[in-house]
Amino acid sequence: MRDDTEDPNYLMANERMNLMNMAKLSIKGLIESALNLGRTLDSDYAPLQQFFVVMEHCLKHGLKAKKTFLGQNKSFWGPLELVEKLVPEAAEITASVKDLPGLKTPVGRGRAWLRLALMQKKLSEYMKALINKKELLSEFYEPNALMMEEEGAIIAGLLVGLNVIDANFCMKGEDLDSQVGVIDFSMYLKDGNSSKGSEGDGQITAILDQKNYVEELNRHLNATVNNLQAKVDALEKSNTKLTEELAVANNRIITLQEEMERVKEESSYILESNRKGPKQDRTSEGQALSEARKHLKEETQLRLDVEKELEIQISMRQEMELAMKMLEKDVCEKQDALVSLRQQLDDLRALKHELAFKLQSSDLGVKQKSELNSRLEEKTNQMAATIKQLEQRLRQAERDRQSAELDNRLFKQDFGDKINSLQLEVEELTRQRNQLELELKQEKERRLQNNRNIPGKGSQKPEPKMDGKHKIQEENVKLKKSLEENHRLQSHPVDEQDQPLLSAKPQVCQLCHEDSSLSKTVCKNCTGTFCDACSTNELPLPSSIKPERVCNPCHKHLMKQYSTSPS
């Protein structure tokens, strides 16, 4: 079963696709570079030269070969000559091309026609008119050629964009006959660093298409070189044969010349003998002379024929030598083109290896980034769970705070009047205490004055004075206790449900049972009263975000509970 890649139709379709892609790249690059340049283009502009080379390859694709004396000739000048019949405006271009003195080949005329059409900004119009007449193009192109298929119409449509370009060419000093039409792919190759995802894949696909086209073109050039080499060998054999025939003809001419000299000598001898001899012998000698003249005339005619044939052979030899020189020049151009194509193919291979290496490194980077992303997602999930738990605890703390504020408001509502009455009572007691202290002082002064007046009665009645002191001390202790209770009620309002009133709590430490400490602390966990030594630790509680002071037993219990909790 034959491979599809060996099918001529498949190969032609592949060539059409590659040429269309190259035309797209060339036209796009030419428009972008011309707009960035911002001036009129000339024949030395590299992107413009490459555009004409690509257009030449497109017009040559599938072109029928015409047999001539020098071999098969493929020229796209024939189809371009038809444009003046389809579009009258193109007659001026055709006449200008034919009048150019430096153009000697049909290829040069076709190149000049393309340049003049671009200067007129009507290249797209002319190509569309030519492609629409496929019955005329069938005389010059194969049925599956680019100009006969859909790709030709696409390229003609792309040429409309070139109307924005201003170009100016000088045809007289330019050698269009001997230019080498080789596509420089290095102008269309781009580095993969500026690429991203889909753009990098598109560039790799374009490069692979270009590589396939270069390989296909290389194969065609190899076949062309082999055909030309075979023609050169055949021409060398024919030249050798013609040289041998020329040598034989020269030898024959020399022989004829010698015979003619001999005949002339014989005729002169016969004439002299006739003059000297008798008249009766003149008749026979005249017959011999006429025969000799007849023979001489035949030999002269034969010599003229040989000289004419020699001239023909010499002209053919000159033509063969000219054809050999042209073939050698064509072979040299093909070899140069082949070398440049091989260089471009090597560059493409190097670029392909570089892109493959970058692709591997990018895959490795993507893999590492995906692993890092998965780890970050796990950490994000963990953090989300922690945040959710913290939010739950925050909502619970907020609910506890709101309930505590509500209880505080209720406590203030319930005990506000009592606190005010206690404050008034404390003020009254303080006033009474001050009054009693004043009276005590006056009594002391009075007694001291009496004791001075009556020295014998100083120690008879000590008890009343001592009883007065005890009463005053007791009143002072009561006032201090009431003040402390009032101060606790104002500064530490607590919930009735969670703990009893501070006035009802014992003033001794519940852990060491000592009352030597002046300041007592209430544990925020168990609401017990402890001294400073037994409540030195602080911990965050479920009812409060900030750390609160707790007793030592609650601290141990909570630390054990927090250490065993999973959150």
Coordinates of C-alpha atoms in Angstrom, one line a residue:
M1 CA 0.0 0.0 0.0
R2 CA 1.6 3.3 -1.1
D3 CA 2.2 6.0 1.4
D4 CA 0.1 9.2 1.2
T5 CA 3.3 11.3 1.3
E6 CA 4.3 9.9 -2.0
D7 CA 1.1 10.9 -3.7
P8 CA 1.7 13.8 -6.2
N9 CA -1.7 15.4 -5.3
Y10 CA -0.8 15.3 -1.6
L11 CA 2.6 16.8 -2.3
M12 CA 1.1 19.6 -4.4
A13 CA -1.5 20.3 -1.7
N14 CA 1.3 20.5 0.9
E15 CA 3.3 22.8 -1.4
R16 CA 0.3 25.1 -1.9
M17 CA -0.4 25.3 1.9
N18 CA 3.3 26.1 2.6
L19 CA 3.4 28.7 -0.1
M20 CA 0.2 30.3 1.2
N21 CA 1.6 30.4 4.7
M22 CA 4.8 32.0 3.5
A23 CA 2.8 34.6 1.5
K24 CA 0.8 35.4 4.6
L25 CA 4.0 35.9 6.7
S26 CA 5.7 37.9 3.9
I27 CA 2.8 40.3 3.4
K28 CA 2.1 40.7 7.1
G29 CA 5.8 41.4 7.8
L30 CA 6.1 43.8 4.8
I31 CA 3.1 45.8 5.9
E32 CA 4.2 46.0 9.6
S33 CA 7.8 46.9 8.8
A34 CA 6.7 49.5 6.1
L35 CA 4.3 51.2 8.5
N36 CA 7.0 51.3 11.2
L37 CA 9.5 52.7 8.7
G38 CA 7.2 55.4 7.5
R39 CA 8.8 56.2 4.2
T40 CA 8.7 55.1 0.5
L41 CA 10.3 51.7 -0.1
D42 CA 12.9 51.0 -2.7
S43 CA 14.4 47.9 -4.3
D44 CA 17.0 47.5 -1.6
Y45 CA 14.5 46.9 1.2
A46 CA 14.9 43.3 2.4
P47 CA 11.3 42.5 3.3
L48 CA 10.2 43.8 -0.1
Q49 CA 12.7 41.6 -1.9
Q50 CA 11.6 38.6 0.0
F51 CA 8.0 39.4 -0.9
F52 CA 8.8 39.4 -4.6
V53 CA 10.7 36.1 -4.2
V54 CA 7.6 34.5 -2.5
M55 CA 5.3 35.8 -5.2
E56 CA 7.7 34.4 -7.9
H57 CA 7.5 31.0 -6.2
C58 CA 3.7 31.2 -6.0
L59 CA 3.5 32.0 -9.8
K60 CA 5.9 29.3 -10.7
H61 CA 4.0 26.6 -8.7
G62 CA 2.5 24.0 -11.1
L63 CA 3.6 25.9 -14.2
K64 CA 3.7 23.8 -17.3
A65 CA 7.1 23.3 -19.0
K66 CA 7.6 24.4 -22.6
K67 CA 10.2 22.4 -24.6
T68 CA 12.9 24.4 -26.4
F69 CA 16.2 23.7 -28.0
L70 CA 18.0 24.2 -24.7
G71 CA 15.5 22.0 -22.7
Q72 CA 12.3 22.6 -20.7
N73 CA 11.6 26.2 -19.8
K74 CA 9.2 27.4 -17.1
S75 CA 8.4 31.1 -17.1
F76 CA 5.5 32.9 -15.4
W77 CA 5.7 35.8 -18.0
G78 CA 3.2 34.1 -20.2
P79 CA 0.3 34.3 -17.7
L80 CA 1.2 37.8 -16.8
E81 CA 0.9 38.9 -20.4
L82 CA -2.7 37.8 -20.4
V83 CA -3.6 40.5 -17.8
E84 CA -3.6 43.3 -20.4
K85 CA -6.4 41.5 -22.2
L86 CA -8.4 41.2 -19.1
V87 CA -7.6 44.7 -17.6
P88 CA -6.9 47.4 -20.1
E89 CA -5.0 49.4 -17.6
A90 CA -2.3 46.7 -17.4
A91 CA -1.3 47.3 -21.1
E92 CA 0.9 50.3 -20.0
I93 CA 2.8 48.0 -17.6
T94 CA 3.3 45.3 -20.3
A95 CA 4.5 47.9 -22.9
S96 CA 6.9 49.4 -20.4
V97 CA 8.3 46.0 -19.5
K98 CA 8.8 45.1 -23.2
D99 CA 10.6 48.4 -23.8
L100 CA 13.1 48.0 -21.0
P101 CA 16.5 47.5 -22.7
G102 CA 18.3 45.4 -20.0
L103 CA 15.7 42.5 -19.9
K104 CA 16.6 39.5 -22.0
T105 CA 14.8 36.6 -20.3
P106 CA 11.0 36.0 -19.6
V107 CA 11.8 35.7 -15.9
G108 CA 13.3 39.2 -15.8
R109 CA 10.2 40.6 -17.6
G110 CA 7.9 38.9 -15.1
R111 CA 9.9 40.3 -12.1
A112 CA 9.7 43.8 -13.7
W113 CA 6.0 43.4 -14.2
L114 CA 5.4 42.5 -10.5
R115 CA 7.4 45.6 -9.4
L116 CA 5.5 48.0 -11.7
A117 CA 2.1 46.5 -10.7
L118 CA 3.0 47.1 -7.0
M119 CA 4.1 50.7 -7.8
Q120 CA 0.6 51.2 -9.4
K121 CA -1.0 49.7 -6.2
K122 CA -3.1 47.4 -8.5
L123 CA -1.3 44.1 -8.0
S124 CA -4.3 42.6 -6.1
E125 CA -6.7 43.8 -8.8
Y126 CA -4.6 42.2 -11.6
M127 CA -4.1 38.9 -9.8
K128 CA -7.9 38.6 -9.0
A129 CA -8.7 39.3 -12.7
L130 CA -6.2 36.6 -13.7
I131 CA -7.4 34.0 -11.2
N132 CA -11.0 34.4 -12.2
K133 CA -10.1 33.3 -15.8
K134 CA -9.1 29.7 -15.1
E135 CA -9.9 28.7 -18.6
L136 CA -7.0 30.9 -19.8
L137 CA -4.7 29.8 -17.0
S138 CA -5.2 26.2 -17.8
E139 CA -3.0 26.7 -20.8
F140 CA 0.0 27.6 -18.5
Y141 CA -0.7 25.8 -15.2
E142 CA -1.4 22.2 -14.1
P143 CA -4.9 21.6 -12.7
N144 CA -3.6 21.3 -9.1
A145 CA -1.4 24.4 -9.3
L146 CA -1.7 27.2 -6.7
M147 CA -3.1 29.7 -9.2
M148 CA -5.8 27.2 -10.1
E149 CA -6.9 26.4 -6.5
E150 CA -8.4 28.3 -3.6
E151 CA -5.1 29.3 -2.2
G152 CA -4.5 31.6 -5.2
A153 CA -7.7 33.5 -4.4
I154 CA -6.7 33.8 -0.8
I155 CA -3.3 35.3 -1.7
A156 CA -4.9 37.7 -4.1
G157 CA -7.2 38.9 -1.3
L158 CA -4.2 39.3 1.0
L159 CA -2.5 41.5 -1.6
V160 CA -5.1 44.2 -1.0
G161 CA -3.3 45.2 2.2
L162 CA -0.3 46.3 0.1
N163 CA -2.2 49.3 -1.3
V164 CA -1.1 51.2 1.8
I165 CA 2.5 50.9 0.9
D166 CA 4.4 53.4 -1.3
A167 CA 7.2 51.9 -3.4
N168 CA 9.5 53.4 -6.0
F169 CA 11.8 51.2 -8.2
C170 CA 14.5 52.1 -10.7
M171 CA 14.4 49.3 -13.4
K172 CA 17.2 50.5 -15.7
G173 CA 20.1 49.8 -13.5
E174 CA 18.7 46.6 -11.9
D175 CA 19.7 43.1 -13.2
L176 CA 16.5 41.2 -12.9
D177 CA 17.5 38.3 -15.2
S178 CA 20.2 36.8 -13.0
Q179 CA 18.7 37.3 -9.5
V180 CA 18.5 34.2 -7.4
G181 CA 15.0 33.6 -6.1
V182 CA 15.7 32.0 -2.6
I183 CA 13.4 32.6 0.3
D184 CA 15.2 33.8 3.5
F185 CA 13.3 32.1 6.3
S186 CA 15.4 33.8 9.0
M187 CA 13.3 36.9 8.6
Y188 CA 10.1 35.1 9.6
L189 CA 11.5 33.0 12.5
K190 CA 10.8 34.4 16.0
D191 CA 12.2 33.5 19.4
G192 CA 9.9 31.5 21.8
N193 CA 10.7 33.8 24.8
S194 CA 8.0 36.4 23.8
S195 CA 5.6 33.7 23.5
K196 CA 2.9 32.5 25.9
G197 CA 0.9 29.3 25.8
S198 CA -1.1 29.3 22.5
E199 CA 1.2 31.8 20.7
G200 CA 4.2 29.5 21.4
D201 CA 2.3 26.5 19.9
G202 CA 1.3 28.6 16.8
Q203 CA 4.9 29.6 16.3
I204 CA 6.1 26.0 16.6
T205 CA 3.5 24.9 14.1
A206 CA 4.5 27.7 11.6
I207 CA 8.2 26.7 12.0
L208 CA 7.4 23.1 11.4
D209 CA 5.4 24.1 8.2
Q210 CA 8.4 26.2 7.1
K211 CA 10.7 23.3 7.8
N212 CA 8.5 20.9 5.7
Y213 CA 8.4 23.4 2.9
V214 CA 12.2 23.8 3.0
E215 CA 12.7 20.1 2.9
E216 CA 10.2 19.8 0.0
L217 CA 12.0 22.6 -1.9
N218 CA 15.3 21.0 -1.2
R219 CA 14.0 17.7 -2.7
H220 CA 12.8 19.5 -5.8
L221 CA 16.1 21.3 -6.1
N222 CA 18.0 18.1 -5.8
A223 CA 15.9 16.6 -8.6
T224 CA 16.4 19.7 -10.7
V225 CA 20.2 19.5 -10.1
N226 CA 20.2 15.8 -11.1
N227 CA 18.2 16.6 -14.3
L228 CA 20.6 19.4 -15.2
Q229 CA 23.6 17.2 -14.6
A230 CA 22.1 14.6 -16.9
K231 CA 21.5 17.3 -19.5
V232 CA 25.1 18.5 -19.1
D233 CA 26.4 14.9 -19.6
A234 CA 24.2 14.5 -22.7
L235 CA 25.4 17.8 -24.0
E236 CA 29.0 16.9 -23.4
K237 CA 28.5 13.6 -25.4
S238 CA 26.8 15.5 -28.2
N239 CA 29.6 18.1 -28.1
T240 CA 32.2 15.3 -28.4
K241 CA 30.3 13.8 -31.3
L242 CA 30.0 17.1 -33.0
T243 CA 33.8 17.7 -32.5
E244 CA 34.5 14.4 -34.1
E245 CA 32.2 15.2 -37.0
L246 CA 33.8 18.6 -37.4
A247 CA 37.3 17.0 -37.6
V248 CA 36.1 14.6 -40.2
A249 CA 34.5 17.5 -42.2
N250 CA 37.8 19.5 -41.9
N251 CA 39.8 16.5 -43.2
R252 CA 37.3 16.1 -46.1
I253 CA 37.6 19.9 -46.9
I254 CA 41.4 19.6 -46.9
T255 CA 41.1 16.6 -49.2
L256 CA 38.7 18.4 -51.5
Q257 CA 41.0 21.4 -51.6
E258 CA 44.0 19.2 -52.6
E259 CA 41.9 17.5 -55.3
M260 CA 40.8 20.9 -56.5
E261 CA 44.4 22.1 -56.8
R262 CA 45.3 18.9 -58.6
V263 CA 42.3 19.4 -61.0
K264 CA 43.3 23.0 -61.6
E265 CA 46.9 21.9 -62.4
E266 CA 45.6 19.2 -64.8
S267 CA 43.2 21.6 -66.5
S268 CA 46.0 24.1 -67.0
Y269 CA 48.2 21.4 -68.3
I270 CA 45.5 20.3 -70.7
L271 CA 44.9 23.8 -71.9
E272 CA 48.6 24.3 -72.7
S273 CA 48.8 21.0 -74.5
N274 CA 45.8 21.9 -76.5
R275 CA 47.3 25.1 -77.6
K276 CA 50.5 23.3 -78.7
G277 CA 49.0 20.1 -80.2
P278 CA 47.2 19.6 -83.5
K279 CA 43.6 20.7 -84.1
Q280 CA 42.2 17.1 -84.4
D281 CA 43.2 16.4 -80.9
R282 CA 41.5 19.5 -79.6
T283 CA 38.0 17.9 -79.9
S284 CA 38.9 15.0 -77.6
E285 CA 40.7 17.3 -75.3
G286 CA 37.8 19.7 -75.3
Q287 CA 35.5 16.8 -74.2
A288 CA 38.0 15.9 -71.5
L289 CA 38.1 19.6 -70.5
S290 CA 34.4 19.9 -70.3
E291 CA 34.2 16.7 -68.2
A292 CA 37.0 18.2 -66.0
R293 CA 35.0 21.4 -65.6
K294 CA 31.9 19.5 -64.9
H295 CA 33.7 17.6 -62.2
L296 CA 35.2 20.8 -60.8
K297 CA 31.8 22.3 -60.7
E298 CA 30.5 19.4 -58.8
E299 CA 33.4 19.5 -56.4
T300 CA 33.0 23.2 -55.9
Q301 CA 29.3 22.7 -55.1
L302 CA 30.2 19.9 -52.7
R303 CA 32.7 22.2 -51.1
L304 CA 30.1 24.9 -50.7
D305 CA 27.7 22.4 -49.1
V306 CA 30.4 21.3 -46.8
E307 CA 31.3 24.8 -45.8
K308 CA 27.6 25.6 -45.2
E309 CA 27.3 22.5 -43.1
L310 CA 30.5 23.5 -41.3
E311 CA 29.1 26.9 -40.5
I312 CA 25.9 25.3 -39.2
Q313 CA 28.0 23.0 -37.1
I314 CA 30.1 26.0 -35.8
S315 CA 26.9 28.0 -35.0
M316 CA 25.4 24.9 -33.2
R317 CA 28.7 24.5 -31.3
Q318 CA 28.6 28.1 -30.3
E319 CA 25.0 27.7 -29.2
M320 CA 25.9 24.6 -27.3
E321 CA 28.8 26.5 -25.5
L322 CA 26.4 29.3 -24.6
A323 CA 23.9 26.8 -23.4
M324 CA 26.6 25.1 -21.4
K325 CA 27.6 28.4 -19.8
M326 CA 24.0 29.2 -19.0
L327 CA 23.5 25.8 -17.5
E328 CA 26.7 26.1 -15.5
K329 CA 25.6 29.5 -14.2
D330 CA 22.1 28.0 -13.4
V331 CA 23.8 25.1 -11.6
C332 CA 26.0 27.5 -9.6
E333 CA 22.9 29.5 -8.6
K334 CA 21.0 26.4 -7.7
Q335 CA 24.0 25.2 -5.6
D336 CA 24.2 28.6 -3.9
A337 CA 20.5 28.4 -3.2
L338 CA 20.9 24.9 -2.0
V339 CA 23.7 25.9 0.4
S340 CA 21.6 28.8 1.7
L341 CA 18.6 26.5 2.2
R342 CA 20.8 24.0 4.0
Q343 CA 22.0 26.8 6.2
Q344 CA 18.5 27.8 6.9
L345 CA 17.5 24.2 7.6
D346 CA 20.4 23.9 10.1
D347 CA 19.2 27.1 11.7
L348 CA 15.7 25.7 11.8
R349 CA 16.9 22.5 13.4
A350 CA 18.9 24.5 16.0
L351 CA 15.9 26.6 16.7
K352 CA 13.7 23.5 17.0
H353 CA 16.2 22.0 19.5
E354 CA 16.2 25.2 21.5
L355 CA 12.4 25.3 21.5
A356 CA 12.2 21.7 22.6
F357 CA 14.6 22.4 25.4
K358 CA 12.6 25.5 26.4
L359 CA 9.4 23.4 26.2
Q360 CA 10.8 20.8 28.5
S361 CA 12.0 23.5 31.0
S362 CA 8.6 25.2 30.8
D363 CA 6.9 21.8 31.4
L364 CA 9.2 21.3 34.4
G365 CA 8.4 24.8 35.7
V366 CA 4.6 24.2 35.2
K367 CA 4.9 20.9 37.1
Q368 CA 6.8 22.6 40.0
K369 CA 4.2 25.4 40.0
S370 CA 1.4 22.9 40.0
E371 CA 2.9 21.1 43.0
L372 CA 3.5 24.5 44.8
N373 CA -0.1 25.4 43.9
S374 CA -1.4 22.2 45.4
R375 CA 0.5 22.8 48.6
L376 CA -0.7 26.4 48.7
E377 CA -4.3 25.1 48.2
E378 CA -3.8 22.7 51.1
K379 CA -2.5 25.5 53.3
T380 CA -5.4 27.7 52.1
N381 CA -7.9 25.0 53.1
Q382 CA -6.2 24.6 56.5
M383 CA -6.2 28.4 57.0
A384 CA -9.9 28.5 55.9
A385 CA -10.8 25.9 58.5
T386 CA -8.8 27.8 61.2
I387 CA -10.5 31.0 60.2
K388 CA -13.8 29.3 60.3
Q389 CA -13.1 28.0 63.9
L390 CA -11.8 31.5 64.9
E391 CA -15.0 33.1 63.5
Q392 CA -17.1 30.6 65.5
R393 CA -15.1 31.4 68.6
L394 CA -15.4 35.1 67.8
R395 CA -19.2 34.8 67.4
Q396 CA -19.4 32.9 70.6
A397 CA -17.3 35.5 72.3
E398 CA -19.5 38.2 70.9
R399 CA -22.6 36.5 72.2
D400 CA -20.9 36.1 75.6
R401 CA -19.9 39.8 75.5
Q402 CA -23.5 40.8 74.6
S403 CA -24.9 38.7 77.4
A404 CA -22.4 40.1 79.8
E405 CA -23.3 43.6 78.8
L406 CA -27.0 42.7 79.2
D407 CA -26.3 41.3 82.6
N408 CA -24.3 44.3 83.5
R409 CA -27.1 46.6 82.5
L410 CA -29.6 44.5 84.5
F411 CA -27.2 44.5 87.5
K412 CA -26.9 48.3 87.3
Q413 CA -30.7 48.6 87.0
D414 CA -31.2 46.3 90.0
F415 CA -28.5 47.6 92.2
G416 CA -28.2 51.2 91.1
D417 CA -30.6 52.6 93.7
K418 CA -28.9 50.5 96.4
I419 CA -25.5 51.8 95.4
N420 CA -26.8 55.4 95.6
S421 CA -28.3 54.8 99.0
L422 CA -25.1 53.2 100.2
Q423 CA -23.2 56.2 98.9
L424 CA -25.5 58.6 100.8
E425 CA -25.2 56.4 103.9
V426 CA -21.5 56.5 103.6
E427 CA -21.5 60.2 103.3
E428 CA -23.7 60.5 106.3
L429 CA -21.5 58.1 108.3
T430 CA -18.5 60.1 107.3
R431 CA -20.1 63.3 108.4
Q432 CA -21.0 61.7 111.7
R433 CA -17.5 60.3 112.1
N434 CA -16.0 63.8 111.6
Q435 CA -18.5 65.2 114.1
L436 CA -17.6 62.5 116.6
E437 CA -13.9 63.0 116.1
L438 CA -14.5 66.7 116.7
E439 CA -16.5 66.0 119.8
L440 CA -13.8 63.5 120.9
K441 CA -11.1 66.0 120.5
Q442 CA -13.1 68.6 122.4
E443 CA -13.8 66.1 125.1
K444 CA -10.1 65.2 125.3
E445 CA -9.2 68.8 125.7
R446 CA -11.9 69.4 128.3
R447 CA -10.8 66.3 130.3
L448 CA -7.2 67.3 130.0
Q449 CA -8.1 70.7 131.3
N450 CA -10.0 69.2 134.1
N451 CA -7.2 66.8 135.0
R452 CA -4.9 69.8 135.2
N453 CA -7.3 71.6 137.5
I454 CA -7.9 68.5 139.6
P455 CA -4.6 66.5 139.9
G456 CA -5.9 63.9 142.4
K457 CA -8.7 62.6 140.1
G458 CA -6.7 61.7 137.0
S459 CA -7.0 58.0 137.3
Q460 CA -10.4 57.4 138.8
K461 CA -12.4 57.1 135.6
P462 CA -10.4 55.6 132.7
E463 CA -13.0 53.2 131.5
P464 CA -15.4 55.7 129.9
K465 CA -12.5 57.1 127.8
M466 CA -11.5 53.6 126.7
D467 CA -15.1 52.8 125.8
G468 CA -15.3 55.9 123.7
K469 CA -12.1 54.9 121.8
H470 CA -13.4 51.4 121.1
K471 CA -16.6 52.8 119.8
I472 CA -14.8 55.2 117.5
Q473 CA -12.6 52.4 116.2
E474 CA -15.5 50.1 115.6
E475 CA -17.3 52.9 113.7
N476 CA -14.1 53.5 111.7
V477 CA -13.9 49.7 110.8
K478 CA -17.5 49.7 109.7
L479 CA -17.0 52.8 107.5
K480 CA -13.9 51.2 105.9
K481 CA -15.8 48.0 105.1
S482 CA -18.7 49.9 103.7
L483 CA -16.4 52.0 101.5
E484 CA -14.5 48.9 100.3
E485 CA -17.8 47.2 99.5
N486 CA -19.1 50.2 97.6
H487 CA -15.8 50.5 95.7
R488 CA -16.1 46.8 94.6
L489 CA -19.7 47.2 93.5
Q490 CA -18.8 50.1 91.4
S491 CA -15.6 48.8 89.8
H492 CA -16.4 45.0 89.4
P493 CA -20.1 44.4 88.5
V494 CA -20.7 40.7 88.0
D495 CA -23.5 38.4 86.9
E496 CA -25.9 37.3 89.5
Q497 CA -26.3 33.9 87.8
D498 CA -22.5 33.2 87.6
Q499 CA -21.3 34.5 91.1
P500 CA -22.8 35.9 94.3
L501 CA -22.5 39.5 95.5
L502 CA -19.0 40.6 96.5
S503 CA -20.3 41.6 99.9
A504 CA -21.2 38.0 100.5
K505 CA -17.8 36.6 99.5
P506 CA -15.3 35.6 102.1
Q507 CA -12.4 38.0 102.4
V508 CA -9.8 35.2 103.0
C509 CA -7.9 33.3 100.2
Q510 CA -9.7 30.1 99.3
L511 CA -6.4 28.4 98.5
C512 CA -4.0 29.4 101.3
H513 CA -6.7 30.7 103.8
E514 CA -4.7 33.7 104.8
D515 CA -6.1 37.2 105.4
S516 CA -2.7 39.0 105.6
S517 CA -3.0 40.4 102.1
L518 CA -4.8 43.7 101.7
S519 CA -5.8 43.2 98.0
K520 CA -7.8 40.2 96.9
T521 CA -8.3 39.0 93.2
V522 CA -11.4 37.2 91.8
C523 CA -10.6 34.3 89.4
K524 CA -12.4 34.9 86.1
N525 CA -12.9 31.1 85.6
C526 CA -14.2 29.8 88.9
T527 CA -15.1 33.2 90.4
G528 CA -13.2 32.4 93.6
T529 CA -11.4 34.9 95.8
F530 CA -7.6 34.5 95.9
C531 CA -4.6 36.4 97.1
D532 CA -2.0 37.8 94.7
A533 CA 0.4 34.9 95.3
C534 CA -2.2 32.3 94.4
S535 CA -3.5 34.1 91.2
T536 CA -0.3 35.2 89.3
N537 CA -1.2 33.7 85.9
E538 CA -3.3 35.0 82.9
L539 CA -5.0 33.0 80.1
P540 CA -7.5 33.7 77.3
L541 CA -11.0 32.4 78.3
P542 CA -13.9 31.4 75.9
S543 CA -15.8 34.4 77.2
S544 CA -13.0 36.9 76.6
I545 CA -10.5 37.4 73.8
K546 CA -8.0 39.2 76.0
P547 CA -6.1 37.2 78.7
E548 CA -7.8 37.2 82.1
R549 CA -6.3 36.6 85.6
V550 CA -7.0 33.1 86.9
C551 CA -6.0 31.1 90.0
N552 CA -3.3 28.5 89.9
P553 CA -5.6 25.4 90.0
C554 CA -7.7 26.8 87.1
H555 CA -4.5 27.7 85.2
K556 CA -3.3 24.1 85.4
H557 CA -6.7 22.7 84.4
L558 CA -7.0 25.1 81.4
M559 CA -3.5 24.4 80.2
K560 CA -4.2 20.7 80.3
Q561 CA -7.4 21.2 78.4
Y562 CA -5.8 23.5 75.8
S563 CA -3.0 21.0 75.2
T564 CA -5.4 18.1 74.6
S565 CA -7.7 20.1 72.3
P566 CA -7.1 19.5 68.5
S567 CA -7.7 23.2 67.5

